[in-house]
Coordinates of C-alpha atoms and ligand atoms in Angstrom, one line a residue:
M91 CA 40.7 212.4 114.7
P92 CA 42.5 209.9 116.9
N93 CA 40.3 206.9 117.8
D94 CA 40.7 207.3 121.5
V95 CA 39.6 210.9 121.7
S96 CA 35.9 211.6 121.6
R97 CA 34.4 214.6 119.8
R98 CA 33.7 216.3 123.1
D99 CA 37.2 215.7 124.4
F100 CA 38.6 217.0 121.1
A101 CA 36.5 220.2 121.4
K102 CA 37.8 220.6 125.0
L103 CA 41.4 220.2 123.9
A104 CA 40.9 222.6 121.1
G105 CA 39.4 225.1 123.5
L106 CA 42.3 224.7 125.8
A107 CA 44.7 225.3 123.0
A108 CA 42.9 228.6 122.3
L109 CA 43.2 229.5 126.0
G110 CA 46.9 228.7 125.8
T111 CA 47.3 231.4 123.2
S112 CA 45.8 234.1 125.3
S113 CA 47.6 232.9 128.5
D114 CA 50.9 233.0 126.5
A115 CA 50.1 236.6 125.7
A116 CA 49.4 237.3 129.4
A117 CA 52.7 235.6 130.4
A118 CA 54.6 237.6 127.9
K119 CA 53.1 240.8 129.3
A120 CA 53.9 239.6 132.9
E121 CA 57.5 239.2 131.9
E122 CA 57.7 242.9 131.2
R123 CA 57.0 243.5 134.9
P124 CA 59.9 243.2 137.4
V125 CA 60.4 239.5 138.1
T126 CA 59.9 238.4 141.7
N127 CA 60.9 235.3 143.5
D128 CA 57.2 234.4 143.7
I129 CA 56.9 233.7 140.0
L130 CA 60.5 232.7 139.2
R131 CA 62.4 230.0 141.0
Q132 CA 65.8 231.6 141.0
F133 CA 69.2 230.0 141.5
P134 CA 71.9 232.0 143.3
H135 CA 73.2 234.8 141.1
D136 CA 76.7 233.3 140.8
F137 CA 75.5 229.7 140.1
V138 CA 77.7 227.9 137.6
W139 CA 75.8 226.2 134.7
G140 CA 77.7 223.7 132.7
T141 CA 77.7 220.4 130.8
A142 CA 80.0 217.4 131.2
T143 CA 81.6 214.7 129.1
S144 CA 84.6 212.3 129.4
S145 CA 87.5 211.6 127.2
Y146 CA 86.9 207.9 126.2
Q147 CA 83.2 208.6 125.6
I148 CA 83.6 211.4 123.1
E149 CA 87.2 211.9 121.8
G150 CA 87.9 209.1 119.4
G151 CA 91.3 209.6 117.9
A152 CA 92.3 206.4 119.6
Q153 CA 95.7 206.3 118.0
A154 CA 96.2 209.9 117.2
D155 CA 99.4 211.7 118.1
G156 CA 101.0 208.9 120.1
R157 CA 98.1 208.1 122.5
G158 CA 98.7 204.8 124.2
P159 CA 95.9 202.2 124.7
S160 CA 93.7 202.4 127.7
I161 CA 91.9 199.5 129.5
W162 CA 88.7 200.6 127.8
D163 CA 90.3 200.2 124.3
V164 CA 91.2 196.6 125.3
F165 CA 87.9 195.9 127.0
S166 CA 85.7 197.3 124.3
H167 CA 87.6 195.5 121.6
A168 CA 87.2 192.1 123.2
Q169 CA 84.2 190.4 121.8
G170 CA 81.0 190.3 123.8
N171 CA 81.8 193.0 126.3
I172 CA 79.8 195.9 124.6
E173 CA 76.1 195.4 123.9
D174 CA 76.2 196.7 120.3
G175 CA 79.7 195.5 119.6
S176 CA 81.1 199.1 119.4
N177 CA 84.1 200.8 120.9
G178 CA 85.4 204.4 121.4
D179 CA 87.8 204.4 118.5
V180 CA 85.9 207.2 116.8
A181 CA 83.1 208.0 119.2
C182 CA 82.0 211.7 118.6
D183 CA 85.4 212.4 116.9
H184 CA 85.7 215.2 119.4
Y185 CA 89.5 215.0 119.1
H186 CA 89.1 216.6 115.7
R187 CA 85.9 218.5 116.1
Y188 CA 86.5 220.1 119.5
K189 CA 86.1 223.6 118.1
D190 CA 82.6 222.9 116.8
D191 CA 81.7 221.2 120.1
V192 CA 82.9 224.3 122.1
R193 CA 80.4 226.3 119.9
L194 CA 77.6 223.9 121.0
I195 CA 78.4 224.6 124.7
K196 CA 78.5 228.3 124.0
E197 CA 75.1 228.2 122.2
L198 CA 73.6 226.7 125.4
G199 CA 74.8 229.8 127.3
C200 CA 77.0 227.6 129.6
K201 CA 79.8 229.3 131.3
A202 CA 81.5 226.1 132.4
Y203 CA 82.5 222.8 130.8
R204 CA 83.6 219.6 132.6
F205 CA 85.7 217.3 130.5
S206 CA 88.3 214.7 131.3
I207 CA 91.9 214.2 130.3
A208 CA 92.9 210.9 128.8
W209 CA 95.9 209.8 130.9
P210 CA 97.2 207.5 128.1
R211 CA 97.4 210.6 125.7
L212 CA 99.8 212.2 128.1
F213 CA 101.6 209.1 129.3
P214 CA 101.2 206.4 126.8
D215 CA 103.0 204.0 129.1
G216 CA 101.3 205.1 132.2
D217 CA 104.4 206.8 133.6
G218 CA 107.8 207.8 132.5
R219 CA 108.2 210.0 129.5
P220 CA 105.3 212.3 128.7
N221 CA 103.9 212.7 125.2
P222 CA 103.8 216.4 124.5
K223 CA 101.4 216.0 121.6
G224 CA 98.8 214.6 124.0
L225 CA 99.1 217.6 126.2
D226 CA 98.8 219.9 123.2
F227 CA 95.3 218.7 122.5
Y228 CA 94.2 219.8 126.0
N229 CA 96.1 223.1 125.5
R230 CA 94.1 223.7 122.4
L231 CA 90.8 222.7 124.0
V232 CA 91.4 224.9 127.1
D233 CA 92.4 227.9 124.9
E234 CA 89.3 227.4 122.8
L235 CA 87.0 227.2 125.8
L236 CA 88.5 230.3 127.3
A237 CA 88.4 232.2 124.1
N238 CA 84.6 231.5 124.1
G239 CA 84.1 232.6 127.7
I240 CA 83.7 229.1 129.0
T241 CA 85.6 228.1 132.2
P242 CA 87.3 224.7 132.0
Y243 CA 86.8 222.1 134.8
A244 CA 89.1 219.1 134.2
T245 CA 88.7 215.6 135.5
L246 CA 92.0 213.6 135.7
Y247 CA 90.6 210.1 135.8
H248 CA 87.3 209.1 134.0
W249 CA 88.2 205.4 133.8
D250 CA 90.7 205.3 130.8
L251 CA 93.6 203.8 132.7
P252 CA 96.7 203.3 130.6
Q253 CA 96.7 199.6 129.6
A254 CA 100.5 199.5 130.3
L255 CA 99.8 200.0 134.1
Q256 CA 97.1 197.3 134.0
E257 CA 99.6 194.9 132.5
R258 CA 102.7 195.9 134.5
V259 CA 101.3 196.3 138.0
G260 CA 97.6 195.1 137.9
G261 CA 96.0 198.6 137.6
W262 CA 94.2 199.6 140.8
R263 CA 95.2 196.3 142.5
S264 CA 98.5 198.0 143.2
A265 CA 99.5 201.1 145.1
D266 CA 102.0 201.7 142.3
T267 CA 99.1 202.9 140.2
A268 CA 98.3 205.4 142.9
K269 CA 101.8 206.7 142.7
A270 CA 101.8 206.9 138.9
F271 CA 98.5 208.8 139.1
A272 CA 100.1 211.3 141.5
D273 CA 102.9 211.9 139.0
Y274 CA 100.5 212.3 136.1
S275 CA 98.4 214.7 138.2
G276 CA 101.4 216.8 139.1
Y277 CA 102.4 217.0 135.4
V278 CA 98.9 218.2 134.5
A279 CA 98.9 220.7 137.3
E280 CA 102.2 222.1 136.2
H281 CA 101.1 222.6 132.6
L282 CA 97.4 223.4 132.7
T283 CA 96.6 225.2 136.0
D284 CA 97.7 228.6 134.6
R285 CA 94.3 228.3 132.9
V286 CA 92.4 225.4 134.5
K287 CA 91.6 226.4 138.0
T288 CA 89.3 223.6 139.1
V289 CA 90.5 220.0 139.0
F290 CA 88.6 216.7 139.8
T291 CA 90.9 213.8 140.7
V292 CA 88.8 210.7 140.2
N293 CA 85.3 210.2 138.7
E294 CA 83.0 207.6 140.3
C295 CA 85.2 205.3 142.2
G296 CA 81.9 203.9 143.4
R297 CA 81.3 202.6 139.9
F298 CA 84.6 201.6 138.3
I299 CA 85.9 199.6 141.2
P300 CA 82.9 197.3 141.9
F301 CA 82.0 197.1 138.2
G302 CA 85.5 196.8 136.9
Y303 CA 87.1 194.7 139.6
G304 CA 84.2 192.9 141.3
L305 CA 81.5 192.2 138.7
G306 CA 83.7 192.3 135.6
I307 CA 81.2 194.4 133.6
D308 CA 83.5 197.5 133.2
A309 CA 87.1 197.5 132.2
P310 CA 89.4 195.8 133.1
G311 CA 86.7 193.1 133.4
L312 CA 87.9 191.4 136.5
K313 CA 85.9 189.4 139.0
L314 CA 88.0 189.5 142.1
P315 CA 87.1 188.4 145.7
Q316 CA 85.7 191.2 147.9
A317 CA 88.9 191.6 149.9
E318 CA 90.7 192.6 146.7
V319 CA 87.9 194.8 145.6
N320 CA 88.2 196.7 148.9
Q321 CA 91.9 196.9 148.5
A322 CA 91.6 198.3 145.0
R323 CA 89.1 200.9 146.3
H324 CA 91.6 201.8 149.0
H325 CA 94.3 202.4 146.3
V326 CA 92.0 204.7 144.5
A327 CA 91.4 206.7 147.7
L328 CA 95.1 206.8 148.2
A329 CA 95.6 208.0 144.5
H330 CA 93.1 210.8 145.2
G331 CA 95.0 211.9 148.3
L332 CA 98.4 211.7 146.6
A333 CA 97.0 213.6 143.6
V334 CA 95.7 216.4 145.9
Q335 CA 99.1 216.7 147.4
A336 CA 100.8 216.7 143.9
I337 CA 98.4 219.4 142.6
R338 CA 99.0 221.6 145.6
A339 CA 102.7 221.2 145.1
K340 CA 102.8 221.7 141.3
G341 CA 99.7 223.8 140.6
R342 CA 99.5 227.5 140.4
A343 CA 98.1 229.5 143.4
G344 CA 94.3 229.4 143.4
T345 CA 94.0 225.9 141.9
R346 CA 91.0 224.1 143.5
V347 CA 90.8 220.4 143.8
G348 CA 88.2 217.8 144.8
M349 CA 86.6 214.6 143.4
A350 CA 83.5 213.7 141.5
E351 CA 81.7 210.8 143.1
N352 CA 78.6 208.8 142.5
I353 CA 77.7 209.0 146.1
T354 CA 75.3 206.3 147.3
A355 CA 72.2 208.5 147.2
C356 CA 70.2 208.1 150.5
V357 CA 66.8 209.7 150.9
P358 CA 64.5 209.7 153.9
A359 CA 61.5 207.5 152.9
I360 CA 59.2 209.9 154.6
D361 CA 60.7 213.2 155.8
T362 CA 60.3 212.9 159.6
P363 CA 63.1 214.1 161.8
E364 CA 64.0 210.5 162.8
N365 CA 64.2 209.4 159.2
I366 CA 66.2 212.4 158.2
R367 CA 68.7 211.6 160.9
A368 CA 68.7 208.0 159.7
A369 CA 69.4 209.2 156.2
E370 CA 72.4 211.1 157.5
I371 CA 73.8 208.0 159.2
A372 CA 73.2 206.0 156.0
T373 CA 74.9 208.5 153.8
R374 CA 78.0 208.3 156.0
E375 CA 78.0 204.5 156.3
L376 CA 77.1 203.6 152.7
N377 CA 79.8 205.9 151.5
A378 CA 82.4 204.8 154.1
G379 CA 84.7 203.1 151.6
F380 CA 85.5 206.3 149.6
L381 CA 83.9 209.7 150.3
N382 CA 83.8 209.2 154.1
V383 CA 87.4 208.0 154.5
I384 CA 88.5 211.0 152.4
L385 CA 86.4 213.5 154.3
E386 CA 86.8 212.1 157.7
G387 CA 90.2 210.4 157.6
R388 CA 89.1 207.0 158.8
Y389 CA 87.1 204.0 157.9
T390 CA 84.0 203.8 160.1
D391 CA 83.7 201.1 162.7
A392 CA 80.5 199.8 161.0
F393 CA 82.3 199.6 157.6
L394 CA 85.3 197.7 159.1
A395 CA 83.0 195.3 161.0
W396 CA 80.9 194.7 157.9
A397 CA 84.0 194.0 155.8
G398 CA 85.5 191.8 158.4
K399 CA 88.3 189.7 157.1
D400 CA 87.9 191.4 153.7
A401 CA 88.6 194.9 155.1
P402 CA 91.3 196.9 153.2
R403 CA 94.8 196.9 154.7
F404 CA 96.1 200.4 155.4
T405 CA 98.4 202.5 157.5
A406 CA 97.8 205.6 159.6
E407 CA 100.1 207.4 157.2
E408 CA 97.9 206.4 154.2
L409 CA 94.8 207.6 156.0
K410 CA 96.5 211.0 156.5
T411 CA 97.3 211.2 152.8
I412 CA 93.8 210.2 151.8
A413 CA 92.3 212.9 154.0
A414 CA 94.3 215.7 152.4
P415 CA 91.8 218.7 152.6
V416 CA 89.8 219.3 149.4
D417 CA 88.3 222.5 148.2
F418 CA 84.9 221.1 147.2
V419 CA 83.0 217.9 146.7
G420 CA 81.5 216.9 143.3
L421 CA 78.4 214.7 143.4
N422 CA 77.1 212.8 140.4
I423 CA 73.3 212.5 141.0
Y424 CA 71.1 210.2 139.0
A425 CA 68.9 207.7 140.8
P426 CA 67.8 207.4 144.4
Q427 CA 69.6 204.3 145.8
A428 CA 68.4 203.9 149.3
Y429 CA 65.1 205.1 150.8
V430 CA 65.9 205.1 154.5
V431 CA 63.9 204.8 157.7
A432 CA 65.1 205.1 161.3
S433 CA 66.0 201.9 163.1
D434 CA 66.8 200.9 166.7
R435 CA 69.5 198.6 165.5
A436 CA 73.0 200.1 165.2
P437 CA 74.1 202.0 163.3
G438 CA 70.5 203.4 163.2
F439 CA 69.0 203.0 159.8
D440 CA 67.1 200.5 157.6
V441 CA 67.0 200.6 153.8
L442 CA 63.5 199.8 152.5
P443 CA 63.2 197.3 149.6
M444 CA 62.6 199.0 146.3
P445 CA 59.2 198.0 144.7
A446 CA 59.5 196.4 141.3
S447 CA 57.0 199.0 140.0
F448 CA 59.2 202.0 141.0
P449 CA 59.3 204.2 137.9
H450 CA 62.5 204.5 135.9
M451 CA 63.8 206.3 132.8
S452 CA 64.7 204.4 129.6
S453 CA 67.8 203.0 131.4
P454 CA 66.3 200.5 133.9
W455 CA 68.9 201.5 136.5
L456 CA 67.9 205.1 136.3
R457 CA 65.0 205.3 138.8
I458 CA 63.2 208.6 138.9
G459 CA 63.6 210.4 142.3
P460 CA 63.9 214.1 141.8
E461 CA 64.1 214.6 145.6
T462 CA 67.6 213.0 145.3
A463 CA 68.8 216.4 144.0
Y464 CA 67.6 218.0 147.2
W465 CA 68.4 215.4 149.9
V466 CA 71.8 214.2 148.7
P467 CA 73.6 217.6 148.7
R468 CA 71.8 218.6 151.9
L469 CA 72.8 215.5 153.8
A470 CA 76.3 215.5 152.4
A471 CA 76.9 219.2 153.3
K472 CA 75.6 218.6 156.8
I473 CA 77.5 215.5 157.8
W474 CA 80.8 216.5 156.2
N475 CA 80.4 220.2 156.9
L476 CA 81.0 221.1 153.2
K477 CA 81.2 224.7 152.1
T478 CA 81.2 224.0 148.3
V479 CA 79.4 221.3 146.5
Y480 CA 79.1 220.8 142.7
I481 CA 76.6 218.6 141.0
T482 CA 79.2 217.2 138.6
E483 CA 76.7 215.1 136.7
N484 CA 73.0 214.8 136.3
G485 CA 70.9 213.7 133.3
T486 CA 69.2 210.8 131.7
S487 CA 69.1 208.6 128.7
S488 CA 66.1 208.6 126.5
D489 CA 64.9 206.6 123.5
D490 CA 65.4 209.6 121.3
Q491 CA 63.9 209.3 117.9
M492 CA 64.5 211.9 115.2
T493 CA 61.4 213.1 113.4
P494 CA 61.5 213.2 109.6
D495 CA 62.1 217.0 109.8
G496 CA 65.1 216.5 112.0
K497 CA 63.8 217.2 115.5
V498 CA 64.2 215.3 118.7
H499 CA 61.3 215.9 121.1
D500 CA 62.9 214.4 124.2
L501 CA 60.0 215.2 126.5
D502 CA 61.0 212.6 129.0
R503 CA 64.4 214.2 129.5
V504 CA 62.8 217.6 129.9
M505 CA 60.5 216.1 132.5
Y506 CA 63.4 214.6 134.3
L507 CA 65.6 217.7 134.2
R508 CA 62.7 220.0 135.2
N509 CA 61.9 217.9 138.3
Y510 CA 65.5 217.4 139.4
L511 CA 66.4 221.0 138.9
G512 CA 63.3 222.0 140.8
Q513 CA 64.6 220.0 143.8
L514 CA 68.1 221.4 143.4
Q515 CA 66.7 224.9 143.5
R516 CA 64.9 224.1 146.7
A517 CA 68.2 223.0 148.2
T518 CA 70.0 226.3 147.1
A519 CA 67.1 228.4 148.3
E520 CA 67.5 226.7 151.8
G521 CA 71.2 227.6 151.8
V522 CA 72.7 224.2 150.9
P523 CA 76.1 225.3 149.4
V524 CA 75.6 223.9 145.8
K525 CA 77.6 226.2 143.6
G526 CA 77.1 224.7 140.2
Y527 CA 75.5 222.0 138.0
F528 CA 77.0 220.1 135.1
L529 CA 74.4 218.4 132.9
W530 CA 75.4 214.9 131.7
S531 CA 75.8 215.1 128.8
L532 CA 76.6 217.7 126.2
M533 CA 76.0 215.2 123.4
D534 CA 75.2 211.5 122.8
N535 CA 78.3 209.4 123.3
F536 CA 79.8 206.0 124.0
E537 CA 77.8 204.8 127.0
W538 CA 80.3 202.2 128.2
V539 CA 78.9 198.6 128.1
F540 CA 75.7 199.9 126.3
G541 CA 77.7 201.3 123.4
Y542 CA 75.9 203.9 121.4
R543 CA 72.4 202.6 122.2
Q544 CA 71.8 204.7 125.3
R545 CA 71.8 208.3 124.5
F546 CA 72.4 210.8 127.3
G547 CA 73.1 214.0 125.2
I548 CA 71.1 217.1 124.9
Y549 CA 72.6 217.3 121.5
H550 CA 71.8 214.3 119.3
V551 CA 74.7 212.8 117.4
D552 CA 74.4 211.0 114.2
F553 CA 77.3 208.6 114.5
D554 CA 77.4 208.0 110.7
T555 CA 77.8 211.6 109.8
Q556 CA 78.9 213.2 113.1
V557 CA 76.1 215.8 112.7
R558 CA 75.0 217.3 116.0
T559 CA 71.4 218.4 116.5
P560 CA 70.0 220.2 119.5
K561 CA 67.2 218.3 121.2
L562 CA 64.2 219.9 122.9
S563 CA 66.1 219.5 126.2
A564 CA 68.9 221.7 124.8
S565 CA 66.3 224.5 124.4
F566 CA 65.0 223.8 127.9
Y567 CA 68.4 224.0 129.4
R568 CA 69.3 227.2 127.4
H569 CA 66.1 228.7 128.8
V570 CA 66.9 227.8 132.4
I571 CA 70.5 229.1 132.1
A572 CA 69.3 232.4 130.5
K573 CA 66.8 232.9 133.3
N574 CA 69.0 231.4 136.0
A575 CA 65.7 230.0 137.2
L576 CA 62.9 227.5 136.7
L577 CA 59.5 229.0 135.8
V578 CA 56.8 227.8 138.2
Ligands
NOJ656 C1 78.2 208.4 135.2 C2 79.5 208.3 134.5 O1 80.5 209.2 135.1 C3 79.4 208.6 133.0 O2 80.6 208.3 132.4 C4 78.2 207.9 132.4 O3 78.1 208.1 131.0 C5 76.9 208.4 133.1 N1 77.0 208.1 134.5 C6 75.6 207.8 132.6 O4 75.6 206.5 132.8

């Protein structure tokens, strides 16, 4: 008997376990009765359940079939940049194992899969002559998904910029990269939108620009002054707008396009009408540099005043391009970033300091705030009048340990998902137009600067043998998908 459990406690626990057996039987019986919304927390009947990954994090095959180097190849190979000294040369070897991985998605019951296309596979030099073998890989992947009843959702840029563009024009420091991105996007639209109907332009501008160009902790590892960071962000917004135009011009009818952004997640500290209004203002202002300029067609006055002499340089014509209408907005939702209260000072909100004791998951940055999955889509839909929102990423790392009999009981991830999905269901039940959810991630993969130490998958990957094993969270997710609901 464990030391810290008294005999009486133990007897109690044993009694409860017995009770559990009979209540299981009752629950099983109840399930035979027609299910009502009182006992099941249903999602909308056409809700899209998916998982997400990205090219550099899973593919490997770094030199296969003429792929050119990306900024992440160069950055991860430079000593000292990645915590465990690793890189994405092999990663999950998905480039060669994609058929097995599609089977994993199918086993979850997912009807959708969000993956990203590696730009340097298609254009090893960034622009110019395409590499048909690179495109072939995505043709094979898309066909395999469709053959298994899984709808492909493709992201065009998940951070693996062709190194050639970094060297030639300075990457996102130059508007030339935005133009090259538009050409690449048009090429993808021309060749894949007969089968890929949903395209995301850029993933998480809000991360790769400040981290890659300001703090130097993501590729390309630059530490530029704020004015140049703001300019680089402006070029990404421009790239998004130009890509939307190129996809509309070259894509098949019915192709839908939007972005997947790590929106700065604002939550009313206490849900009073004043704080809710303040959280709306904060959502708009704290996302002024990317989402808001795309969805509103202008930089807000407060943003320009705050940036001062560091504000991006832009033309009215560029703003028009940036604001090309999108079909949906994708939101990556992890941690609450700003708990907000109303303020008399313009523009009308204060962000409360985060207590050091605020709980987090195994990644210290991943604070636990399930209500983020309710407030963020609700506020975004309200202020930008959105009709279609996808949660393009949500999930957590966990210190997953495999038991000797080969199981991963990732109870913390199940706890996280159950709570976030509960709040997301609350949003859909109130009519917030969230149409789908992509769990990050299908399987453990290369977690950028943390290498392979932070595991975000619901399938465990043994990186020595490439064996994939479903974790407890995979069973949880399969159950949710099958029921299209959370049990209460
Ligand atoms: C968001 C990024 O898009 C993804 O690449 C990353 O692995 C997850 N966050 C987890 O950090």
